[in-house]
Amino acid sequence: MLSGAMTISGGGQVQRCGPGDVFVMHLGETHREEVGADGCTYLYGSRQISG
């Protein structure tokens, strides 16, 4: 998370994120994102794990 705030709910967990925080979720996981009043900016990355 670069700026702002977001709450992410999924997999039976709730995580509140702010600047400097990192969150991880599994591919295809159903989730909900609630963004703070001032919005947020975050980086998104993904990778395929073989095996």
Short mmCIF file of C-alpha atoms in Angstrom, two decimals:
data_model
loop_
_atom_site.label_atom_id
_atom_site.label_comp_id
_atom_site.label_asym_id
_atom_site.label_seq_id
_atom_site.Cartn_x
_atom_site.Cartn_y
_atom_site.Cartn_z
CA MET A 1 0.00 0.00 0.00
CA LEU A 2 1.51 3.28 -1.09
CA SER A 3 -1.06 5.75 0.24
CA GLY A 4 -4.55 5.91 1.69
CA ALA A 5 -6.37 3.03 3.36
CA MET A 6 -8.16 -0.16 2.39
CA THR A 7 -9.86 -3.00 4.25
CA ILE A 8 -9.68 -6.40 2.56
CA SER A 9 -12.01 -9.24 3.62
CA GLY A 10 -11.62 -12.79 2.37
CA GLY A 11 -10.82 -16.30 3.46
CA GLY A 12 -12.38 -15.66 6.86
CA GLN A 13 -9.97 -12.81 7.59
CA VAL A 14 -10.17 -9.02 7.63
CA GLN A 15 -7.03 -6.95 7.09
CA ARG A 16 -6.84 -3.17 7.34
CA CYS A 17 -4.00 -1.76 5.26
CA GLY A 18 -2.30 1.61 5.24
CA PRO A 19 0.91 3.03 3.77
CA GLY A 20 3.76 0.52 3.99
CA ASP A 21 1.52 -2.51 4.57
CA VAL A 22 1.59 -5.64 2.39
CA PHE A 23 -1.25 -8.08 1.82
CA VAL A 24 -1.27 -11.48 0.12
CA MET A 25 -4.15 -13.58 -1.14
CA HIS A 26 -4.46 -16.80 -3.10
CA LEU A 27 -5.27 -16.77 -6.80
CA GLY A 28 -9.03 -16.81 -7.38
CA GLU A 29 -9.86 -16.12 -3.74
CA THR A 30 -13.20 -14.37 -3.36
CA HIS A 31 -12.68 -11.15 -1.49
CA ARG A 32 -14.06 -7.69 -0.83
CA GLU A 33 -12.16 -4.42 -0.87
CA GLU A 34 -13.37 -1.33 0.98
CA VAL A 35 -11.40 1.81 0.20
CA GLY A 36 -11.05 4.72 2.64
CA ALA A 37 -12.74 8.07 2.09
CA ASP A 38 -9.62 9.51 0.42
CA GLY A 39 -9.07 6.49 -1.85
CA CYS A 40 -5.83 4.53 -1.97
CA THR A 41 -2.89 3.71 -4.21
CA TYR A 42 -1.29 0.26 -4.20
CA LEU A 43 0.93 -1.93 -6.34
CA TYR A 44 -0.39 -5.22 -7.65
CA GLY A 45 1.78 -8.16 -8.60
CA SER A 46 1.13 -11.79 -9.37
CA ARG A 47 3.08 -14.91 -10.14
CA GLN A 48 2.33 -18.45 -11.13
CA ILE A 49 3.73 -21.10 -8.83
CA SER A 50 4.64 -24.31 -10.60
CA GLY A 51 4.78 -27.66 -8.97
#
